[in-house]
Amino acid sequence: MARLVIDPVTRIEGHLRVEATVNGGKVKDAWSSCTMWRGMEIVLRGKDPRDAWAYAQRACGVCTTVHAIASVRAVEDAIGAKIPDNARILRNIIMANQNVQDHIIHFYHLHALDWVDVVSALKADPVKTSELAKSISSWPKNSATYFKAVQDKVKAFVESGQLGIFSNAYWGHPAYKLPPEANLMAVAHYLEALDVQREIIKIQALLGAKNPHPQTFVVGGQSTPVDPESQNALNADSIAFMLKYADMALEFVEKVYIPDLLAVASFYKEWAGIGGFNNFLACGDWPDANGKMYLPGGVIKNKNLAKIEPLDHKKFKEYITHSWYKYSKGDVGLHPWEGETTPNYTGPKPPYEYLNVEGKYSWGKAIRYEDLPMEVGPLARMLVAYGLGHKDVKEVVDMVLKKLGVGPEALFSTLGRTAARGIETLLMARKTKDYILELAQNMKKADTKIADTDKWDPKTWPKECKGVGLHDAPRGCLAHFVVIKDGKIANYQMVVPSTWNLSPRDHKGQRGPVEEALVGTPVADSKLPLELLRTIHSYDPCMACGMHMIEVREE
Amino acid sequence: MERETIYEGLVRKGVSRRDFLKFCASTAAVLGLSSSFVPKIAEAMEKKQKPVVVWLEYQDCAGCSESILRASKPTIGQIVLDVVSLEYHETIMAAAGHQAEKSLHDAIKNYKGKYLVVVEGAIPLKDGGVYCTIGGKSAVDLIKEICKDAMAVIAVGNCACFGGVPAAKPNPTGAVGVMDIIKDKPVINLPGCPLNVENFTATVVYFLTFGKLPAVDKLKRPLFAYGKLIHDNCERRGHFDASEYVKAWGDKGHRQGWCLFQMGCKGPFTNHNCPTIRWNEGVSWPVMAGHPCIGCSEPKFWDNNLYAEAEKNSFYAKAVGLAAMAGIANKVKTE
């Protein structure tokens, strides 16, 4: 049986290796391995809990902000800080803006080239491309002249002989199904999206000084002041600034992303039957003033949308049967509160050809919920909300399913995962505007409170306390756990979306979600693993985050 | 096929002379050069071919790659298509696995002695480098192999320059920066967490314009970007001089843009051009947004907090201790 290795898996954040066996043109088995580890939680030990967000934020620069949010929430939970309403809204804006920008980058720059053949775009008729584009969207840049200019640009680039990031790719692969005109339209939007992502993230730059790695989170609230009567604080001008970019984001999602998603998906409907998984977990997020989450949390087992169970983090357990760690109690599952960290590399000495997948083979742990592997991310969130009858989600999901002419069962697939991300982007682009207007309402009331300053001094904290910070990040449920003793971090743990999705096998030999989803994937040419990349990328792996390590408690 | 110059490529792709000169002018501004240098930059672009760049990621968070995606002068689209020939970059390249490795090997073979290597992320040395492997090879072996025939190496972000967050105490994986491994090539450090993309494009353009790497300080940081303290150019300096300090998040001084020194600002001890070039096309920078500088362009900035009691060692409290060392504590006390 052919053993296929993809290392590095590119167009992701971080370092991922996938090995798979292929037989009869299909994947028989697969193993996903995280191949980089930094020991972030070890670094956090002994630090001031108020600083933790800044370290934790560096878990990832792609889903930047998300670890900062989970971290301040964990510490706030531990010390009993209550964030003021302005801080809640500011965080909601930042999270929604992150979600939209992150998903746009994923769809166009990390995922699209799995479906779009750049070289085929050179053969397109710009007039027909324009007709296609106009038939699906009223986006202003739909003229034949525009597409001709893009085509000329790509042609000039290809003729220069220096293909750069587009060299040695899968152009001409039989799994590409789009006609040249659709490819040209997608290539044009790939380039436009590069500009859009840079512009719309300016919301975060305004609220958080810079992006990536905004610098505005503090335990108890936010550090960017709100005062409509000051030029050194968020004021009416800031509201106008943010609305401009929120409008830009929403227009792009409505007129480009969603039409592109539907157009591309219509050529790849067989992928509605490939790459699915059974169990889903969401923690929910975007709290309103009463604490109700805009997107709800919940757990789905065996695709049963009729029975959504409430999430309880106490049912998390991590196994290391196939991970490069050892536990003092042997091969058991540990809840993050009781987690241990002892790296124990038993893999082959580099340079190596193959991993020993019978033994330990990843720096990622196998996180399980009631001993089941769980998929997290946009699809999990959309399914949980859909199952619970969420009005906004149901409306957009049903619209997409109707336009593609498929039923809800199609969601359990690679195509469904990619569609769910687009659906969520539309919802969050709308919500971004709502949250900005909510901030304006608070300003109008002269509410300038941005942090719970009563809890800033560690002397006000209990001698010992612990907390959990949950955030449904773009890639899925993110949980930070902190134990504080005498004002210092005694234990810090992160259970990250890619820890769930890219997990290796567990103590029972159950595959992780990506490993399972890859089984059965058609492979036209095992030397050119395009089809595997489709399913892997549909999970939007983020490996620096996923390299999760649990801290030994201080004795 | 004869490779065309950068300007020829731009013209062929429909970039106007006017836009081209605007790009040259904005680059001169970032480099801190007078407008008389604009023709020189333009001339270099007209004559030089696109430099070949190989971008490597090791113990990173891809934050510096994301920063590159936010480039505006030129945009990332222009960088990738027009300004440099980016032969390898795992976060954005189309090919994966063996095909990706082929792109890397082709580049270092075909452009031997002529390519620039950019490194993002630290390199772990402990336990034979098992904490970061790509294609089954350790990061430390890979970087030596790839830099062997490079023209120069640019380390981006604090991790690649000084070890960054992976090297924060107790440095669990023995992480180091590029200059601790590559000794026989010119190395330029562009720290920051993440790198500010303006400093990257300015460095590349400096190289193209003057045919050499920029002058650097003893930490190998270009003087045009890291030659001055944040404090020296801070827009809140007047409030420092007037002893007007923020005391709590959201207090009157905070809302009025007073000095963040007593909230822990590291601006007085940090060399970086944040106050002048800012971030995301000049939208903001940490102090402007009301948060103290955390000193992210300095070596070991993550470790500054480990030596004292928790109360005194947070980002927010530490500056007072440093101030005492710097002999300016009296100024704070008399406030």
mmCIF file of C-alpha atoms in Angstrom, chain A residues 219-504:
data_model
loop_
_atom_site.group_PDB
_atom_site.id
_atom_site.type_symbol
_atom_site.label_atom_id
_atom_site.label_comp_id
_atom_site.label_asym_id
_atom_site.label_seq_id
_atom_site.Cartn_x
_atom_site.Cartn_y
_atom_site.Cartn_z
ATOM 1 C CA VAL A 219 -7.713 41.609 33.184
ATOM 2 C CA GLY A 220 -11.023 43.184 34.153
ATOM 3 C CA GLY A 221 -11.728 44.896 30.844
ATOM 4 C CA GLN A 222 -10.002 46.796 28.070
ATOM 5 C CA SER A 223 -7.285 49.445 28.004
ATOM 6 C CA THR A 224 -8.500 51.642 25.161
ATOM 7 C CA PRO A 225 -10.452 54.482 26.760
ATOM 8 C CA VAL A 226 -13.978 55.470 25.725
ATOM 9 C CA ASP A 227 -14.920 59.141 25.953
ATOM 10 C CA PRO A 228 -16.938 60.982 23.312
ATOM 11 C CA GLU A 229 -15.598 64.318 24.603
ATOM 12 C CA SER A 230 -11.900 63.430 24.161
ATOM 13 C CA GLN A 231 -9.612 63.235 21.154
ATOM 14 C CA ASN A 232 -7.463 60.626 22.965
ATOM 15 C CA ALA A 233 -10.247 58.092 23.432
ATOM 16 C CA LEU A 234 -12.765 56.194 21.343
ATOM 17 C CA ASN A 235 -15.267 58.819 20.293
ATOM 18 C CA ALA A 236 -17.828 59.530 17.567
ATOM 19 C CA ASP A 237 -15.049 59.691 15.007
ATOM 20 C CA SER A 238 -13.974 56.169 16.014
ATOM 21 C CA ILE A 239 -17.531 54.918 15.521
ATOM 22 C CA ALA A 240 -17.583 56.377 12.000
ATOM 23 C CA PHE A 241 -14.135 54.902 11.274
ATOM 24 C CA MET A 242 -15.220 51.433 12.385
ATOM 25 C CA LEU A 243 -18.528 51.565 10.531
ATOM 26 C CA LYS A 244 -16.695 52.373 7.304
ATOM 27 C CA TYR A 245 -14.649 49.163 7.564
ATOM 28 C CA ALA A 246 -17.575 47.116 8.885
ATOM 29 C CA ASP A 247 -19.571 48.179 5.812
ATOM 30 C CA MET A 248 -16.639 47.306 3.565
ATOM 31 C CA ALA A 249 -16.438 43.842 5.146
ATOM 32 C CA LEU A 250 -20.157 43.201 4.896
ATOM 33 C CA GLU A 251 -20.331 44.287 1.271
ATOM 34 C CA PHE A 252 -17.405 42.052 0.332
ATOM 35 C CA VAL A 253 -18.909 39.060 2.131
ATOM 36 C CA GLU A 254 -22.364 39.581 0.621
ATOM 37 C CA LYS A 255 -21.253 40.360 -2.912
ATOM 38 C CA VAL A 256 -18.056 38.356 -3.308
ATOM 39 C CA TYR A 257 -17.420 35.682 -0.666
ATOM 40 C CA ILE A 258 -20.917 34.158 -0.539
ATOM 41 C CA PRO A 259 -21.493 34.221 -4.351
ATOM 42 C CA ASP A 260 -18.000 32.738 -4.890
ATOM 43 C CA LEU A 261 -18.650 30.059 -2.288
ATOM 44 C CA LEU A 262 -21.922 29.063 -3.964
ATOM 45 C CA ALA A 263 -20.434 29.176 -7.454
ATOM 46 C CA VAL A 264 -17.385 27.085 -6.562
ATOM 47 C CA ALA A 265 -19.399 24.634 -4.454
ATOM 48 C CA SER A 266 -21.821 23.980 -7.295
ATOM 49 C CA PHE A 267 -18.943 22.397 -9.277
ATOM 50 C CA TYR A 268 -17.796 20.251 -6.369
ATOM 51 C CA LYS A 269 -21.020 18.746 -5.044
ATOM 52 C CA GLU A 270 -19.449 15.292 -4.703
ATOM 53 C CA TRP A 271 -17.462 16.815 -1.815
ATOM 54 C CA ALA A 272 -20.739 16.951 0.130
ATOM 55 C CA GLY A 273 -20.222 13.216 0.572
ATOM 56 C CA ILE A 274 -16.504 13.311 1.467
ATOM 57 C CA GLY A 275 -14.580 14.312 4.569
ATOM 58 C CA GLY A 276 -17.350 14.364 7.168
ATOM 59 C CA PHE A 277 -17.270 13.716 10.904
ATOM 60 C CA ASN A 278 -19.898 12.686 13.487
ATOM 61 C CA ASN A 279 -19.413 14.581 16.746
ATOM 62 C CA PHE A 280 -19.371 18.340 17.239
ATOM 63 C CA LEU A 281 -18.687 20.683 20.107
ATOM 64 C CA ALA A 282 -19.204 24.439 20.471
ATOM 65 C CA CYS A 283 -18.801 26.627 23.553
ATOM 66 C CA GLY A 284 -20.768 29.551 22.181
ATOM 67 C CA ASP A 285 -19.845 33.232 22.291
ATOM 68 C CA TRP A 286 -20.722 36.908 21.732
ATOM 69 C CA PRO A 287 -22.513 37.625 25.014
ATOM 70 C CA ASP A 288 -25.237 40.281 25.157
ATOM 71 C CA ALA A 289 -25.782 42.594 28.134
ATOM 72 C CA ASN A 290 -27.602 39.785 29.953
ATOM 73 C CA GLY A 291 -24.914 37.205 29.293
ATOM 74 C CA LYS A 292 -26.884 35.344 26.612
ATOM 75 C CA MET A 293 -24.636 34.145 23.795
ATOM 76 C CA TYR A 294 -25.448 35.146 20.217
ATOM 77 C CA LEU A 295 -24.068 31.808 18.993
ATOM 78 C CA PRO A 296 -24.986 29.077 21.486
ATOM 79 C CA GLY A 297 -22.787 26.301 22.866
ATOM 80 C CA GLY A 298 -23.624 22.596 22.813
ATOM 81 C CA VAL A 299 -22.536 19.086 21.943
ATOM 82 C CA ILE A 300 -23.751 16.893 19.051
ATOM 83 C CA LYS A 301 -23.109 13.153 18.998
ATOM 84 C CA ASN A 302 -23.512 10.920 15.949
ATOM 85 C CA LYS A 303 -24.857 13.755 13.801
ATOM 86 C CA ASN A 304 -28.009 13.890 15.942
ATOM 87 C CA LEU A 305 -29.234 17.465 15.522
ATOM 88 C CA ALA A 306 -32.426 16.645 17.433
ATOM 89 C CA LYS A 307 -30.510 16.232 20.658
ATOM 90 C CA ILE A 308 -28.069 19.022 21.480
ATOM 91 C CA GLU A 309 -26.479 18.468 24.897
ATOM 92 C CA PRO A 310 -25.218 21.357 27.015
ATOM 93 C CA LEU A 311 -21.431 21.672 27.182
ATOM 94 C CA ASP A 312 -19.642 20.848 30.429
ATOM 95 C CA HIS A 313 -15.871 21.367 30.378
ATOM 96 C CA LYS A 314 -15.521 18.917 33.276
ATOM 97 C CA LYS A 315 -16.051 16.178 30.685
ATOM 98 C CA PHE A 316 -12.789 17.119 28.897
ATOM 99 C CA LYS A 317 -10.021 14.546 29.165
ATOM 100 C CA GLU A 318 -6.654 14.381 27.470
ATOM 101 C CA TYR A 319 -4.819 11.232 26.507
ATOM 102 C CA ILE A 320 -1.170 10.788 25.536
ATOM 103 C CA THR A 321 -1.108 7.205 24.245
ATOM 104 C CA HIS A 322 0.159 8.507 20.891
ATOM 105 C CA SER A 323 1.587 11.855 22.019
ATOM 106 C CA TRP A 324 5.181 12.652 22.956
ATOM 107 C CA TYR A 325 4.499 13.079 26.664
ATOM 108 C CA LYS A 326 4.371 10.934 29.762
ATOM 109 C CA TYR A 327 2.058 11.076 32.775
ATOM 110 C CA SER A 328 3.062 10.125 36.324
ATOM 111 C CA LYS A 329 -0.008 7.870 36.606
ATOM 112 C CA GLY A 330 0.608 6.135 33.289
ATOM 113 C CA ASP A 331 -1.663 6.058 30.260
ATOM 114 C CA VAL A 332 -4.786 7.655 31.714
ATOM 115 C CA GLY A 333 -7.051 10.498 30.635
ATOM 116 C CA LEU A 334 -6.645 13.692 32.659
ATOM 117 C CA HIS A 335 -8.926 16.692 32.927
ATOM 118 C CA PRO A 336 -6.940 19.886 32.269
ATOM 119 C CA TRP A 337 -7.144 20.780 35.975
ATOM 120 C CA GLU A 338 -5.114 17.662 36.785
ATOM 121 C CA GLY A 339 -2.960 17.875 33.698
ATOM 122 C CA GLU A 340 0.734 17.080 33.622
ATOM 123 C CA THR A 341 3.598 18.072 31.396
ATOM 124 C CA THR A 342 6.546 15.907 30.757
ATOM 125 C CA PRO A 343 7.769 15.928 27.166
ATOM 126 C CA ASN A 344 8.881 12.481 26.106
ATOM 127 C CA TYR A 345 10.042 12.417 22.513
ATOM 128 C CA THR A 346 10.176 8.831 21.285
ATOM 129 C CA GLY A 347 9.900 9.559 17.580
ATOM 130 C CA PRO A 348 12.576 8.891 14.982
ATOM 131 C CA LYS A 349 15.758 10.922 15.122
ATOM 132 C CA PRO A 350 15.709 13.643 12.451
ATOM 133 C CA PRO A 351 16.192 13.460 9.534
ATOM 134 C CA TYR A 352 13.540 10.761 9.196
ATOM 135 C CA GLU A 353 11.337 9.395 6.435
ATOM 136 C CA TYR A 354 8.302 8.101 8.322
ATOM 137 C CA LEU A 355 6.903 8.398 11.817
ATOM 138 C CA ASN A 356 6.276 5.333 13.945
ATOM 139 C CA VAL A 357 2.497 5.643 13.962
ATOM 140 C CA GLU A 358 2.044 2.494 16.047
ATOM 141 C CA GLY A 359 3.624 4.364 18.939
ATOM 142 C CA LYS A 360 3.730 8.052 19.836
ATOM 143 C CA TYR A 361 3.708 10.321 16.806
ATOM 144 C CA SER A 362 2.623 13.867 17.662
ATOM 145 C CA TRP A 363 3.229 16.826 19.975
ATOM 146 C CA GLY A 364 -0.551 17.193 20.068
ATOM 147 C CA LYS A 365 -2.537 15.441 22.780
ATOM 148 C CA ALA A 366 -5.751 13.522 22.180
ATOM 149 C CA ILE A 367 -8.472 15.660 23.776
ATOM 150 C CA ARG A 368 -11.785 13.844 24.188
ATOM 151 C CA TYR A 369 -15.289 14.731 25.447
ATOM 152 C CA GLU A 370 -16.832 11.826 27.341
ATOM 153 C CA ASP A 371 -14.094 9.831 25.630
ATOM 154 C CA LEU A 372 -15.300 10.885 22.148
ATOM 155 C CA PRO A 373 -13.290 12.863 19.588
ATOM 156 C CA MET A 374 -15.066 16.110 18.706
ATOM 157 C CA GLU A 375 -14.926 18.468 15.747
ATOM 158 C CA VAL A 376 -14.925 22.155 16.653
ATOM 159 C CA GLY A 377 -15.167 25.243 14.460
ATOM 160 C CA PRO A 378 -17.670 27.045 12.250
ATOM 161 C CA LEU A 379 -19.427 23.832 11.201
ATOM 162 C CA ALA A 380 -19.847 22.763 14.848
ATOM 163 C CA ARG A 381 -21.220 26.216 15.732
ATOM 164 C CA MET A 382 -23.605 26.335 12.775
ATOM 165 C CA LEU A 383 -24.858 22.792 13.448
ATOM 166 C CA VAL A 384 -25.444 23.455 17.155
ATOM 167 C CA ALA A 385 -27.294 26.694 16.371
ATOM 168 C CA TYR A 386 -29.226 25.073 13.511
ATOM 169 C CA GLY A 387 -30.219 22.170 15.756
ATOM 170 C CA LEU A 388 -31.425 24.616 18.404
ATOM 171 C CA GLY A 389 -33.495 26.491 15.819
ATOM 172 C CA HIS A 390 -31.417 29.735 15.884
ATOM 173 C CA LYS A 391 -33.348 32.114 13.621
ATOM 174 C CA ASP A 392 -30.428 33.947 11.919
ATOM 175 C CA VAL A 393 -28.381 30.776 11.418
ATOM 176 C CA LYS A 394 -31.317 28.771 10.104
ATOM 177 C CA GLU A 395 -32.181 31.459 7.580
ATOM 178 C CA VAL A 396 -28.676 31.593 6.038
ATOM 179 C CA VAL A 397 -28.023 27.838 6.240
ATOM 180 C CA ASP A 398 -31.344 27.091 4.524
ATOM 181 C CA MET A 399 -30.618 29.695 1.837
ATOM 182 C CA VAL A 400 -27.258 28.067 1.063
ATOM 183 C CA LEU A 401 -28.660 24.528 1.074
ATOM 184 C CA LYS A 402 -31.497 25.603 -1.211
ATOM 185 C CA LYS A 403 -29.196 27.323 -3.683
ATOM 186 C CA LEU A 404 -26.971 24.256 -3.834
ATOM 187 C CA GLY A 405 -29.971 21.951 -4.036
ATOM 188 C CA VAL A 406 -28.851 19.725 -1.165
ATOM 189 C CA GLY A 407 -30.302 18.741 2.217
ATOM 190 C CA PRO A 408 -28.896 19.335 5.737
ATOM 191 C CA GLU A 409 -27.077 15.965 5.585
ATOM 192 C CA ALA A 410 -24.704 17.574 3.071
ATOM 193 C CA LEU A 411 -23.341 19.707 5.897
ATOM 194 C CA PHE A 412 -21.484 16.721 7.347
ATOM 195 C CA SER A 413 -18.668 16.946 4.823
ATOM 196 C CA THR A 414 -15.673 18.878 3.577
ATOM 197 C CA LEU A 415 -17.994 20.999 1.454
ATOM 198 C CA GLY A 416 -20.328 21.546 4.429
ATOM 199 C CA ARG A 417 -17.409 22.655 6.598
ATOM 200 C CA THR A 418 -16.279 25.179 4.012
ATOM 201 C CA ALA A 419 -19.841 26.406 3.479
ATOM 202 C CA ALA A 420 -20.433 26.756 7.244
ATOM 203 C CA ARG A 421 -17.405 29.037 7.498
ATOM 204 C CA GLY A 422 -18.838 31.317 4.819
ATOM 205 C CA ILE A 423 -22.275 31.306 6.451
ATOM 206 C CA GLU A 424 -20.765 32.282 9.767
ATOM 207 C CA THR A 425 -18.720 35.056 8.126
ATOM 208 C CA LEU A 426 -21.913 36.627 6.809
ATOM 209 C CA LEU A 427 -23.564 36.476 10.245
ATOM 210 C CA MET A 428 -20.534 37.943 11.996
ATOM 211 C CA ALA A 429 -20.081 40.680 9.399
ATOM 212 C CA ARG A 430 -23.645 41.745 10.209
ATOM 213 C CA LYS A 431 -23.086 41.497 13.951
ATOM 214 C CA THR A 432 -19.910 43.625 13.749
ATOM 215 C CA LYS A 433 -22.067 46.590 12.763
ATOM 216 C CA ASP A 434 -24.594 45.856 15.526
ATOM 217 C CA TYR A 435 -21.855 45.844 18.163
ATOM 218 C CA ILE A 436 -20.326 49.101 16.900
ATOM 219 C CA LEU A 437 -23.750 50.757 17.135
ATOM 220 C CA GLU A 438 -24.192 49.280 20.617
ATOM 221 C CA LEU A 439 -20.929 50.955 21.654
ATOM 222 C CA ALA A 440 -22.232 54.249 20.283
ATOM 223 C CA GLN A 441 -25.357 53.886 22.453
ATOM 224 C CA ASN A 442 -23.198 53.401 25.558
ATOM 225 C CA MET A 443 -21.139 56.460 24.642
ATOM 226 C CA LYS A 444 -24.328 58.463 24.325
ATOM 227 C CA LYS A 445 -25.135 57.548 27.933
ATOM 228 C CA ALA A 446 -21.707 58.959 28.927
ATOM 229 C CA ASP A 447 -20.650 55.502 30.092
ATOM 230 C CA THR A 448 -16.839 55.655 30.059
ATOM 231 C CA LYS A 449 -16.049 52.678 32.293
ATOM 232 C CA ILE A 450 -13.749 50.204 30.555
ATOM 233 C CA ALA A 451 -12.349 48.009 33.338
ATOM 234 C CA ASP A 452 -13.082 46.577 36.772
ATOM 235 C CA THR A 453 -10.278 48.508 38.459
ATOM 236 C CA ASP A 454 -11.282 47.249 41.918
ATOM 237 C CA LYS A 455 -9.729 43.886 41.073
ATOM 238 C CA TRP A 456 -6.531 45.199 39.482
ATOM 239 C CA ASP A 457 -4.450 44.953 42.643
ATOM 240 C CA PRO A 458 -3.509 41.305 43.350
ATOM 241 C CA LYS A 459 -3.976 42.050 47.066
ATOM 242 C CA THR A 460 -7.716 41.981 46.417
ATOM 243 C CA TRP A 461 -7.550 38.416 45.094
ATOM 244 C CA PRO A 462 -8.150 35.181 47.014
ATOM 245 C CA LYS A 463 -4.948 33.446 48.107
ATOM 246 C CA GLU A 464 -5.836 30.531 45.867
ATOM 247 C CA CYS A 465 -8.285 30.509 42.995
ATOM 248 C CA LYS A 466 -8.838 28.940 39.606
ATOM 249 C CA GLY A 467 -10.716 29.910 36.490
ATOM 250 C CA VAL A 468 -11.792 28.920 33.011
ATOM 251 C CA GLY A 469 -11.903 31.180 29.983
ATOM 252 C CA LEU A 470 -13.966 29.952 27.034
ATOM 253 C CA HIS A 471 -14.021 31.633 23.637
ATOM 254 C CA ASP A 472 -15.500 30.248 20.439
ATOM 255 C CA ALA A 473 -12.606 31.356 18.247
ATOM 256 C CA PRO A 474 -12.728 31.308 14.409
ATOM 257 C CA ARG A 475 -11.305 27.762 14.398
ATOM 258 C CA GLY A 476 -13.513 26.550 17.241
ATOM 259 C CA CYS A 477 -13.914 26.187 20.978
ATOM 260 C CA LEU A 478 -10.904 27.504 22.859
ATOM 261 C CA ALA A 479 -10.516 26.947 26.597
ATOM 262 C CA HIS A 480 -7.856 28.381 28.896
ATOM 263 C CA PHE A 481 -7.520 27.095 32.453
ATOM 264 C CA VAL A 482 -5.616 28.995 35.125
ATOM 265 C CA VAL A 483 -4.716 28.199 38.732
ATOM 266 C CA ILE A 484 -3.503 31.176 40.766
ATOM 267 C CA LYS A 485 -1.649 30.930 44.072
ATOM 268 C CA ASP A 486 -0.390 33.940 46.002
ATOM 269 C CA GLY A 487 -0.961 36.196 43.023
ATOM 270 C CA LYS A 488 1.098 34.080 40.604
ATOM 271 C CA ILE A 489 0.250 31.516 37.968
ATOM 272 C CA ALA A 490 0.636 28.063 39.487
ATOM 273 C CA ASN A 491 -0.847 26.221 36.529
ATOM 274 C CA TYR A 492 -1.867 27.320 33.030
ATOM 275 C CA GLN A 493 -3.416 25.164 30.340
ATOM 276 C CA MET A 494 -4.849 25.731 26.900
ATOM 277 C CA VAL A 495 -7.268 23.379 25.135
ATOM 278 C CA VAL A 496 -7.211 24.716 21.626
ATOM 279 C CA PRO A 497 -9.399 24.138 18.512
ATOM 280 C CA SER A 498 -6.641 22.405 16.573
ATOM 281 C CA THR A 499 -5.932 20.196 19.592
ATOM 282 C CA TRP A 500 -9.461 18.856 19.052
ATOM 283 C CA ASN A 501 -9.486 18.710 15.251
ATOM 284 C CA LEU A 502 -5.923 17.556 14.575
ATOM 285 C CA SER A 503 -5.663 15.220 17.534
ATOM 286 C CA PRO A 504 -3.813 11.937 17.128
#
